[in-house]
Amino acid sequence: MEVVIVEDAAKGGALVAQAIARLLAGRPDALIGVATGSTPVPVYEALAALARRGEADLSRARVAQLDEYVGLPPGHPESYRSVLARQVLEPLGVPEGSFLGPDTAGDIRAACEAYDRALAAAGGVDLQLLGIGTDGHIGFNEPCSSLTSRTRIKTLTERTRADNARFFGHDVGQVPRHVITQGVGTILEARHVVLLATGEAKAEAVAATVEGPLSARCPSSALQLHPHATVVADEAAASRLELAGYFRRTFAGKPPWQGI
Ligand code: GLP
């Protein structure tokens, strides 16, 4: 696992956006797995800036959804489908037809299985962008999710519902209890997994991800099993890493052409 410590969220966003632009330069129809929440927003903003300058071309890119709430009415502004339309598809000019996501309207179990098949049929995810929950969840794989899990329905912890209440008028009662998420095993099939973490609230989860034991108690620790996993953390999120000095020296000595 590579750990890159950046000064702040904007620098992290720029670094990840460059990695996506570089991927698209070599493979214009790459399948990018996108995450929601506050953390990836600087990535999408930096990518939009690159696209405006002609340094990133997303016209042929394909985009895959990581997770989704269950039970929100169709078109609800906080459904992740709506959030991704606002934050990714529209500003980056990704055509609607290039979007892959689970169908939450009908038979949920069938939709989950169909989504895993659709990801595989699309050739698999080239780069999966992840945020991290304060409890170490990735996607919506809450603690004790199987590390080989596939896309399925999950129940949110009260901590995650409280963390996400800010998107629902700070009313935790409005946050759905159930979600569909790519499984940990599904996520690990992406060719490159990039986890971005910013802010002090993520410091404990980042330390557990990178330096803790491999354990379903902290689902993000499964990234330790991935041959190409990159954790990009700002100073605050990296503040509990025992090996921070090593990670800084390693990245500082890396030739820029290597990217992340
Ligand atoms: C939600 C999403 C995750 C995201 C997490 C952290 O639970 N399902 O994909 O990583 O929130 O969100 P934020 O980046 O807003 O802290």
PDB file of C-alpha atoms and ligand atoms in Angstrom:
ATOM      1  CA  MET A   1       0.000   0.000   0.000  1.00  0.00           C
ATOM      2  CA  GLU A   2       1.253   3.448  -0.890  1.00  0.00           C
ATOM      3  CA  VAL A   3       0.509   6.274   1.535  1.00  0.00           C
ATOM      4  CA  VAL A   4       0.772   9.841   0.284  1.00  0.00           C
ATOM      5  CA  ILE A   5       0.527  12.628   2.842  1.00  0.00           C
ATOM      6  CA  VAL A   6      -0.577  15.928   1.351  1.00  0.00           C
ATOM      7  CA  GLU A   7      -0.833  19.378   2.886  1.00  0.00           C
ATOM      8  CA  ASP A   8      -4.587  19.767   2.561  1.00  0.00           C
ATOM      9  CA  ALA A   9      -7.750  18.562   0.851  1.00  0.00           C
ATOM     10  CA  ALA A  10      -7.171  20.678  -2.267  1.00  0.00           C
ATOM     11  CA  LYS A  11      -3.710  19.173  -2.811  1.00  0.00           C
ATOM     12  CA  GLY A  12      -5.156  15.683  -2.328  1.00  0.00           C
ATOM     13  CA  GLY A  13      -7.916  16.430  -4.828  1.00  0.00           C
ATOM     14  CA  ALA A  14      -5.407  17.698  -7.378  1.00  0.00           C
ATOM     15  CA  LEU A  15      -3.188  14.618  -6.988  1.00  0.00           C
ATOM     16  CA  VAL A  16      -6.059  12.181  -7.466  1.00  0.00           C
ATOM     17  CA  ALA A  17      -7.506  14.198 -10.375  1.00  0.00           C
ATOM     18  CA  GLN A  18      -4.111  14.012 -12.108  1.00  0.00           C
ATOM     19  CA  ALA A  19      -4.071  10.242 -11.653  1.00  0.00           C
ATOM     20  CA  ILE A  20      -7.519   9.995 -13.256  1.00  0.00           C
ATOM     21  CA  ALA A  21      -6.491  12.309 -16.122  1.00  0.00           C
ATOM     22  CA  ARG A  22      -3.378  10.218 -16.702  1.00  0.00           C
ATOM     23  CA  LEU A  23      -5.441   7.022 -16.751  1.00  0.00           C
ATOM     24  CA  LEU A  24      -7.872   8.548 -19.272  1.00  0.00           C
ATOM     25  CA  ALA A  25      -5.013   9.734 -21.466  1.00  0.00           C
ATOM     26  CA  GLY A  26      -3.956   6.102 -21.896  1.00  0.00           C
ATOM     27  CA  ARG A  27      -7.453   4.619 -21.867  1.00  0.00           C
ATOM     28  CA  PRO A  28     -10.105   7.190 -22.879  1.00  0.00           C
ATOM     29  CA  ASP A  29     -13.023   4.883 -22.021  1.00  0.00           C
ATOM     30  CA  ALA A  30     -11.656   3.874 -18.614  1.00  0.00           C
ATOM     31  CA  LEU A  31     -14.254   2.854 -16.026  1.00  0.00           C
ATOM     32  CA  ILE A  32     -13.898   5.169 -13.028  1.00  0.00           C
ATOM     33  CA  GLY A  33     -15.533   4.119  -9.765  1.00  0.00           C
ATOM     34  CA  VAL A  34     -16.790   7.229  -8.024  1.00  0.00           C
ATOM     35  CA  ALA A  35     -17.615   7.873  -4.385  1.00  0.00           C
ATOM     36  CA  THR A  36     -19.912  10.366  -2.708  1.00  0.00           C
ATOM     37  CA  GLY A  37     -19.633  12.325   0.541  1.00  0.00           C
ATOM     38  CA  SER A  38     -17.656  15.523   1.109  1.00  0.00           C
ATOM     39  CA  THR A  39     -14.192  14.056   0.642  1.00  0.00           C
ATOM     40  CA  PRO A  40     -14.145  13.423  -3.140  1.00  0.00           C
ATOM     41  CA  VAL A  41     -15.551  16.861  -4.023  1.00  0.00           C
ATOM     42  CA  PRO A  42     -12.060  18.443  -4.436  1.00  0.00           C
ATOM     43  CA  VAL A  43     -11.176  15.605  -6.834  1.00  0.00           C
ATOM     44  CA  TYR A  44     -14.179  16.348  -9.035  1.00  0.00           C
ATOM     45  CA  GLU A  45     -13.450  20.085  -8.898  1.00  0.00           C
ATOM     46  CA  ALA A  46      -9.808  19.568  -9.852  1.00  0.00           C
ATOM     47  CA  LEU A  47     -10.836  17.205 -12.642  1.00  0.00           C
ATOM     48  CA  ALA A  48     -13.297  19.779 -13.991  1.00  0.00           C
ATOM     49  CA  ALA A  49     -10.500  22.380 -13.964  1.00  0.00           C
ATOM     50  CA  LEU A  50      -8.206  19.998 -15.879  1.00  0.00           C
ATOM     51  CA  ALA A  51     -10.997  19.323 -18.394  1.00  0.00           C
ATOM     52  CA  ARG A  52     -11.552  23.066 -18.915  1.00  0.00           C
ATOM     53  CA  ARG A  53      -7.847  23.491 -19.634  1.00  0.00           C
ATOM     54  CA  GLY A  54      -7.927  20.601 -22.087  1.00  0.00           C
ATOM     55  CA  GLU A  55      -5.737  18.458 -19.795  1.00  0.00           C
ATOM     56  CA  ALA A  56      -8.369  15.800 -19.124  1.00  0.00           C
ATOM     57  CA  ASP A  57     -10.928  14.372 -21.527  1.00  0.00           C
ATOM     58  CA  LEU A  58     -13.928  12.671 -19.952  1.00  0.00           C
ATOM     59  CA  SER A  59     -16.080  12.541 -23.075  1.00  0.00           C
ATOM     60  CA  ARG A  60     -15.566   8.770 -23.413  1.00  0.00           C
ATOM     61  CA  ALA A  61     -15.070   7.988 -19.721  1.00  0.00           C
ATOM     62  CA  ARG A  62     -17.431   5.571 -18.018  1.00  0.00           C
ATOM     63  CA  VAL A  63     -18.492   6.046 -14.412  1.00  0.00           C
ATOM     64  CA  ALA A  64     -19.601   3.438 -11.878  1.00  0.00           C
ATOM     65  CA  GLN A  65     -21.459   4.044  -8.641  1.00  0.00           C
ATOM     66  CA  LEU A  66     -20.089   2.690  -5.355  1.00  0.00           C
ATOM     67  CA  ASP A  67     -23.165   2.663  -3.160  1.00  0.00           C
ATOM     68  CA  GLU A  68     -26.717   3.955  -2.818  1.00  0.00           C
ATOM     69  CA  TYR A  69     -29.426   4.541  -0.257  1.00  0.00           C
ATOM     70  CA  VAL A  70     -32.455   2.274  -0.354  1.00  0.00           C
ATOM     71  CA  GLY A  71     -35.924   3.705   0.169  1.00  0.00           C
ATOM     72  CA  LEU A  72     -35.513   7.294  -1.012  1.00  0.00           C
ATOM     73  CA  PRO A  73     -38.116   8.391  -3.567  1.00  0.00           C
ATOM     74  CA  PRO A  74     -36.834   8.391  -7.168  1.00  0.00           C
ATOM     75  CA  GLY A  75     -34.945  11.597  -7.954  1.00  0.00           C
ATOM     76  CA  HIS A  76     -34.427  12.501  -4.270  1.00  0.00           C
ATOM     77  CA  PRO A  77     -31.639  15.133  -4.266  1.00  0.00           C
ATOM     78  CA  GLU A  78     -29.598  13.168  -1.721  1.00  0.00           C
ATOM     79  CA  SER A  79     -29.795   9.838  -3.513  1.00  0.00           C
ATOM     80  CA  TYR A  80     -26.228   9.113  -4.548  1.00  0.00           C
ATOM     81  CA  ARG A  81     -27.433   8.834  -8.138  1.00  0.00           C
ATOM     82  CA  SER A  82     -28.609  12.470  -7.953  1.00  0.00           C
ATOM     83  CA  VAL A  83     -25.450  13.589  -6.140  1.00  0.00           C
ATOM     84  CA  LEU A  84     -23.243  11.971  -8.780  1.00  0.00           C
ATOM     85  CA  ALA A  85     -25.271  13.570 -11.578  1.00  0.00           C
ATOM     86  CA  ARG A  86     -24.672  16.993  -9.963  1.00  0.00           C
ATOM     87  CA  GLN A  87     -21.055  16.522  -8.941  1.00  0.00           C
ATOM     88  CA  VAL A  88     -19.662  14.279 -11.673  1.00  0.00           C
ATOM     89  CA  LEU A  89     -21.765  13.632 -14.779  1.00  0.00           C
ATOM     90  CA  GLU A  90     -22.957  17.170 -15.501  1.00  0.00           C
ATOM     91  CA  PRO A  91     -19.810  19.195 -14.652  1.00  0.00           C
ATOM     92  CA  LEU A  92     -17.439  16.702 -16.259  1.00  0.00           C
ATOM     93  CA  GLY A  93     -19.515  16.126 -19.373  1.00  0.00           C
ATOM     94  CA  VAL A  94     -19.875  12.375 -18.870  1.00  0.00           C
ATOM     95  CA  PRO A  95     -22.832  11.169 -20.954  1.00  0.00           C
ATOM     96  CA  GLU A  96     -25.761   9.685 -19.017  1.00  0.00           C
ATOM     97  CA  GLY A  97     -25.390   6.453 -21.013  1.00  0.00           C
ATOM     98  CA  SER A  98     -21.867   5.984 -19.634  1.00  0.00           C
ATOM     99  CA  PHE A  99     -23.124   5.671 -16.049  1.00  0.00           C
ATOM    100  CA  LEU A 100     -23.375   2.313 -14.287  1.00  0.00           C
ATOM    101  CA  GLY A 101     -25.286   1.948 -11.044  1.00  0.00           C
ATOM    102  CA  PRO A 102     -27.518  -0.516  -9.224  1.00  0.00           C
ATOM    103  CA  ASP A 103     -31.253  -0.394  -9.844  1.00  0.00           C
ATOM    104  CA  THR A 104     -32.883   0.295  -6.469  1.00  0.00           C
ATOM    105  CA  ALA A 105     -36.479   0.297  -7.691  1.00  0.00           C
ATOM    106  CA  GLY A 106     -37.284  -3.400  -7.980  1.00  0.00           C
ATOM    107  CA  ASP A 107     -35.943  -6.654  -6.543  1.00  0.00           C
ATOM    108  CA  ILE A 108     -32.946  -5.517  -4.482  1.00  0.00           C
ATOM    109  CA  ARG A 109     -31.169  -8.856  -4.313  1.00  0.00           C
ATOM    110  CA  ALA A 110     -31.464  -9.354  -8.070  1.00  0.00           C
ATOM    111  CA  ALA A 111     -30.291  -5.777  -8.640  1.00  0.00           C
ATOM    112  CA  CYS A 112     -27.177  -6.340  -6.501  1.00  0.00           C
ATOM    113  CA  GLU A 113     -26.225  -9.491  -8.360  1.00  0.00           C
ATOM    114  CA  ALA A 114     -26.951  -7.803 -11.686  1.00  0.00           C
ATOM    115  CA  TYR A 115     -24.703  -4.883 -10.722  1.00  0.00           C
ATOM    116  CA  ASP A 116     -21.723  -7.122  -9.975  1.00  0.00           C
ATOM    117  CA  ARG A 117     -22.284  -8.817 -13.340  1.00  0.00           C
ATOM    118  CA  ALA A 118     -22.554  -5.439 -15.090  1.00  0.00           C
ATOM    119  CA  LEU A 119     -19.244  -4.252 -13.595  1.00  0.00           C
ATOM    120  CA  ALA A 120     -17.518  -7.420 -14.773  1.00  0.00           C
ATOM    121  CA  ALA A 121     -19.143  -7.212 -18.227  1.00  0.00           C
ATOM    122  CA  ALA A 122     -17.883  -3.641 -18.515  1.00  0.00           C
ATOM    123  CA  GLY A 123     -14.344  -4.951 -18.100  1.00  0.00           C
ATOM    124  CA  GLY A 124     -14.018  -4.114 -14.412  1.00  0.00           C
ATOM    125  CA  VAL A 125     -13.276  -0.833 -12.681  1.00  0.00           C
ATOM    126  CA  ASP A 126      -9.955   0.734 -13.675  1.00  0.00           C
ATOM    127  CA  LEU A 127      -9.698   3.181 -10.784  1.00  0.00           C
ATOM    128  CA  GLN A 128     -11.962   3.130  -7.752  1.00  0.00           C
ATOM    129  CA  LEU A 129     -12.047   6.311  -5.721  1.00  0.00           C
ATOM    130  CA  LEU A 130     -13.023   5.826  -2.071  1.00  0.00           C
ATOM    131  CA  GLY A 131     -13.664   7.994   0.937  1.00  0.00           C
ATOM    132  CA  ILE A 132     -13.708   6.478   4.397  1.00  0.00           C
ATOM    133  CA  GLY A 133     -16.251   6.511   7.193  1.00  0.00           C
ATOM    134  CA  THR A 134     -15.178   7.466  10.703  1.00  0.00           C
ATOM    135  CA  ASP A 135     -15.687   3.786  11.590  1.00  0.00           C
ATOM    136  CA  GLY A 136     -13.493   2.573   8.728  1.00  0.00           C
ATOM    137  CA  HIS A 137     -16.275   1.778   6.294  1.00  0.00           C
ATOM    138  CA  ILE A 138     -15.643   1.913   2.552  1.00  0.00           C
ATOM    139  CA  GLY A 139     -18.650   2.325   0.312  1.00  0.00           C
ATOM    140  CA  PHE A 140     -21.261   1.406   2.894  1.00  0.00           C
ATOM    141  CA  ASN A 141     -19.430  -1.696   4.113  1.00  0.00           C
ATOM    142  CA  GLU A 142     -19.896  -1.172   7.810  1.00  0.00           C
ATOM    143  CA  PRO A 143     -17.658  -2.819  10.445  1.00  0.00           C
ATOM    144  CA  CYS A 144     -17.719  -6.610  10.316  1.00  0.00           C
ATOM    145  CA  SER A 145     -18.600  -6.685   6.627  1.00  0.00           C
ATOM    146  CA  SER A 146     -17.132  -9.774   5.024  1.00  0.00           C
ATOM    147  CA  LEU A 147     -13.842  -8.939   3.387  1.00  0.00           C
ATOM    148  CA  THR A 148     -14.951 -11.027   0.402  1.00  0.00           C
ATOM    149  CA  SER A 149     -18.460  -9.553   0.214  1.00  0.00           C
ATOM    150  CA  ARG A 150     -20.204  -8.767  -3.045  1.00  0.00           C
ATOM    151  CA  THR A 151     -22.701  -6.015  -3.817  1.00  0.00           C
ATOM    152  CA  ARG A 152     -25.583  -6.405  -1.388  1.00  0.00           C
ATOM    153  CA  ILE A 153     -27.984  -4.654   0.962  1.00  0.00           C
ATOM    154  CA  LYS A 154     -26.587  -3.443   4.292  1.00  0.00           C
ATOM    155  CA  THR A 155     -27.936  -1.753   7.402  1.00  0.00           C
ATOM    156  CA  LEU A 156     -26.176   1.453   8.441  1.00  0.00           C
ATOM    157  CA  THR A 157     -24.743   1.896  11.920  1.00  0.00           C
ATOM    158  CA  GLU A 158     -26.188   4.725  13.984  1.00  0.00           C
ATOM    159  CA  ARG A 159     -22.780   6.413  13.809  1.00  0.00           C
ATOM    160  CA  THR A 160     -22.877   6.522   9.998  1.00  0.00           C
ATOM    161  CA  ARG A 161     -26.472   7.745  10.006  1.00  0.00           C
ATOM    162  CA  ALA A 162     -25.442  10.521  12.418  1.00  0.00           C
ATOM    163  CA  ASP A 163     -22.390  11.372  10.261  1.00  0.00           C
ATOM    164  CA  ASN A 164     -24.602  11.618   7.161  1.00  0.00           C
ATOM    165  CA  ALA A 165     -27.458  13.543   8.821  1.00  0.00           C
ATOM    166  CA  ARG A 166     -25.905  16.806   7.597  1.00  0.00           C
ATOM    167  CA  PHE A 167     -27.091  15.911   4.086  1.00  0.00           C
ATOM    168  CA  PHE A 168     -30.655  15.471   5.405  1.00  0.00           C
ATOM    169  CA  GLY A 169     -31.173  18.777   7.176  1.00  0.00           C
ATOM    170  CA  HIS A 170     -29.341  17.468  10.279  1.00  0.00           C
ATOM    171  CA  ASP A 171     -32.312  15.205  10.944  1.00  0.00           C
ATOM    172  CA  VAL A 172     -30.967  11.712  11.550  1.00  0.00           C
ATOM    173  CA  GLY A 173     -34.497  10.357  11.252  1.00  0.00           C
ATOM    174  CA  GLN A 174     -34.427  11.242   7.542  1.00  0.00           C
ATOM    175  CA  VAL A 175     -31.264   9.189   6.853  1.00  0.00           C
ATOM    176  CA  PRO A 176     -32.236   5.832   5.359  1.00  0.00           C
ATOM    177  CA  ARG A 177     -31.378   2.743   7.399  1.00  0.00           C
ATOM    178  CA  HIS A 178     -30.663   0.550   4.404  1.00  0.00           C
ATOM    179  CA  VAL A 179     -28.262   0.861   1.537  1.00  0.00           C
ATOM    180  CA  ILE A 180     -26.818  -1.055  -1.398  1.00  0.00           C
ATOM    181  CA  THR A 181     -23.061  -1.124  -1.558  1.00  0.00           C
ATOM    182  CA  GLN A 182     -20.422  -2.718  -3.689  1.00  0.00           C
ATOM    183  CA  GLY A 183     -18.952  -5.398  -1.447  1.00  0.00           C
ATOM    184  CA  VAL A 184     -15.427  -5.260  -0.099  1.00  0.00           C
ATOM    185  CA  GLY A 185     -14.568  -8.080  -2.488  1.00  0.00           C
ATOM    186  CA  THR A 186     -16.153  -6.178  -5.376  1.00  0.00           C
ATOM    187  CA  ILE A 187     -14.141  -3.065  -4.525  1.00  0.00           C
ATOM    188  CA  LEU A 188     -10.922  -5.069  -4.353  1.00  0.00           C
ATOM    189  CA  GLU A 189     -11.436  -6.161  -7.970  1.00  0.00           C
ATOM    190  CA  ALA A 190     -10.744  -2.623  -9.215  1.00  0.00           C
ATOM    191  CA  ARG A 191      -7.329  -2.408 -10.835  1.00  0.00           C
ATOM    192  CA  HIS A 192      -6.319   0.620  -8.752  1.00  0.00           C
ATOM    193  CA  VAL A 193      -7.998   1.643  -5.499  1.00  0.00           C
ATOM    194  CA  VAL A 194      -7.447   5.203  -4.274  1.00  0.00           C
ATOM    195  CA  LEU A 195      -8.719   6.088  -0.817  1.00  0.00           C
ATOM    196  CA  LEU A 196      -8.810   9.797  -0.011  1.00  0.00           C
ATOM    197  CA  ALA A 197      -9.132  10.906   3.614  1.00  0.00           C
ATOM    198  CA  THR A 198      -9.173  14.439   4.932  1.00  0.00           C
ATOM    199  CA  GLY A 199      -9.639  15.943   8.371  1.00  0.00           C
ATOM    200  CA  GLU A 200      -8.895  14.954  11.953  1.00  0.00           C
ATOM    201  CA  ALA A 201     -12.141  12.963  12.259  1.00  0.00           C
ATOM    202  CA  LYS A 202     -10.647  10.367   9.875  1.00  0.00           C
ATOM    203  CA  ALA A 203      -7.249  10.037  11.625  1.00  0.00           C
ATOM    204  CA  GLU A 204      -8.165   6.995  13.696  1.00  0.00           C
ATOM    205  CA  ALA A 205      -9.740   5.191  10.729  1.00  0.00           C
ATOM    206  CA  VAL A 206      -6.747   5.967   8.508  1.00  0.00           C
ATOM    207  CA  ALA A 207      -4.305   4.574  11.101  1.00  0.00           C
ATOM    208  CA  ALA A 208      -6.425   1.417  11.402  1.00  0.00           C
ATOM    209  CA  THR A 209      -6.595   1.094   7.593  1.00  0.00           C
ATOM    210  CA  VAL A 210      -2.879   1.428   7.011  1.00  0.00           C
ATOM    211  CA  GLU A 211      -1.184   0.174  10.171  1.00  0.00           C
ATOM    212  CA  GLY A 212      -3.871  -1.816  11.959  1.00  0.00           C
ATOM    213  CA  PRO A 213      -4.503  -5.522  11.646  1.00  0.00           C
ATOM    214  CA  LEU A 214      -6.328  -6.848   8.604  1.00  0.00           C
ATOM    215  CA  SER A 215      -9.783  -7.207  10.084  1.00  0.00           C
ATOM    216  CA  ALA A 216     -13.435  -7.016   9.116  1.00  0.00           C
ATOM    217  CA  ARG A 217     -13.772  -4.809  12.219  1.00  0.00           C
ATOM    218  CA  CYS A 218     -12.212  -2.110  10.027  1.00  0.00           C
ATOM    219  CA  PRO A 219     -13.352  -2.929   6.462  1.00  0.00           C
ATOM    220  CA  SER A 220     -10.941  -0.439   4.875  1.00  0.00           C
ATOM    221  CA  SER A 221      -8.034  -2.536   6.211  1.00  0.00           C
ATOM    222  CA  ALA A 222      -8.895  -4.904   3.314  1.00  0.00           C
ATOM    223  CA  LEU A 223      -6.953  -2.496   1.114  1.00  0.00           C
ATOM    224  CA  GLN A 224      -3.841  -4.107   2.612  1.00  0.00           C
ATOM    225  CA  LEU A 225      -4.667  -7.085   0.375  1.00  0.00           C
ATOM    226  CA  HIS A 226      -4.755  -5.043  -2.828  1.00  0.00           C
ATOM    227  CA  PRO A 227      -1.681  -4.982  -5.088  1.00  0.00           C
ATOM    228  CA  HIS A 228      -2.272  -1.361  -6.117  1.00  0.00           C
ATOM    229  CA  ALA A 229      -3.885   0.594  -3.296  1.00  0.00           C
ATOM    230  CA  THR A 230      -3.081   4.234  -2.634  1.00  0.00           C
ATOM    231  CA  VAL A 231      -4.120   6.105   0.496  1.00  0.00           C
ATOM    232  CA  VAL A 232      -3.995   9.884   0.074  1.00  0.00           C
ATOM    233  CA  ALA A 233      -4.377  11.630   3.440  1.00  0.00           C
ATOM    234  CA  ASP A 234      -4.052  15.259   4.415  1.00  0.00           C
ATOM    235  CA  GLU A 235      -1.951  16.202   7.442  1.00  0.00           C
ATOM    236  CA  ALA A 236      -4.904  15.981   9.834  1.00  0.00           C
ATOM    237  CA  ALA A 237      -6.077  12.580   8.592  1.00  0.00           C
ATOM    238  CA  ALA A 238      -2.480  11.274   8.655  1.00  0.00           C
ATOM    239  CA  SER A 239      -1.804  12.593  12.161  1.00  0.00           C
ATOM    240  CA  ARG A 240      -2.009   9.183  13.871  1.00  0.00           C
ATOM    241  CA  LEU A 241       0.205   7.269  11.465  1.00  0.00           C
ATOM    242  CA  GLU A 242       3.275   5.905  13.257  1.00  0.00           C
ATOM    243  CA  LEU A 243       5.128   5.528   9.959  1.00  0.00           C
ATOM    244  CA  ALA A 244       4.288   9.005   8.632  1.00  0.00           C
ATOM    245  CA  GLY A 245       7.985   9.936   8.308  1.00  0.00           C
ATOM    246  CA  TYR A 246       8.686   6.863   6.208  1.00  0.00           C
ATOM    247  CA  PHE A 247       5.691   7.518   3.966  1.00  0.00           C
ATOM    248  CA  ARG A 248       6.742  11.152   3.447  1.00  0.00           C
ATOM    249  CA  ARG A 249      10.335  10.240   2.562  1.00  0.00           C
ATOM    250  CA  THR A 250       9.203   7.513   0.185  1.00  0.00           C
ATOM    251  CA  PHE A 251       6.855   9.762  -1.771  1.00  0.00           C
ATOM    252  CA  ALA A 252       9.331  12.662  -1.808  1.00  0.00           C
ATOM    253  CA  GLY A 253      11.913  10.376  -3.414  1.00  0.00           C
ATOM    254  CA  LYS A 254       9.567   8.977  -6.039  1.00  0.00           C
ATOM    255  CA  PRO A 255      10.143  10.012  -9.653  1.00  0.00           C
ATOM    256  CA  PRO A 256       7.155  12.130 -10.763  1.00  0.00           C
ATOM    257  CA  TRP A 257       6.624  10.073 -13.933  1.00  0.00           C
ATOM    258  CA  GLN A 258       5.545   7.156 -11.768  1.00  0.00           C
ATOM    259  CA  GLY A 259       2.384   8.906 -10.562  1.00  0.00           C
ATOM    260  CA  ILE A 260       0.421   7.175  -7.820  1.00  0.00           C
TER     261      ILE A 260
HETATM  262  C1  GLP B   1     -20.670   7.699   3.196  1.00  0.00           C
HETATM  263  C2  GLP B   1     -20.356   7.062   1.859  1.00  0.00           C
HETATM  264  C3  GLP B   1     -18.888   6.687   1.757  1.00  0.00           C
HETATM  265  C4  GLP B   1     -18.049   7.866   2.193  1.00  0.00           C
HETATM  266  C5  GLP B   1     -18.353   8.215   3.624  1.00  0.00           C
HETATM  267  C6  GLP B   1     -17.503   9.355   4.145  1.00  0.00           C
HETATM  268  O1  GLP B   1     -20.908   6.774   4.179  1.00  0.00           O
HETATM  269  N1  GLP B   1     -21.129   5.910   1.617  1.00  0.00           N
HETATM  270  O2  GLP B   1     -18.588   6.305   0.427  1.00  0.00           O
HETATM  271  O3  GLP B   1     -16.684   7.537   2.047  1.00  0.00           O
HETATM  272  O4  GLP B   1     -19.711   8.605   3.667  1.00  0.00           O
HETATM  273  O5  GLP B   1     -18.070  10.569   3.762  1.00  0.00           O
HETATM  274  P1  GLP B   1     -17.352  11.963   3.861  1.00  0.00           P
HETATM  275  O6  GLP B   1     -16.354  11.978   2.758  1.00  0.00           O
HETATM  276  O7  GLP B   1     -18.439  12.961   3.649  1.00  0.00           O
HETATM  277  O8  GLP B   1     -16.730  12.046   5.201  1.00  0.00           O
END
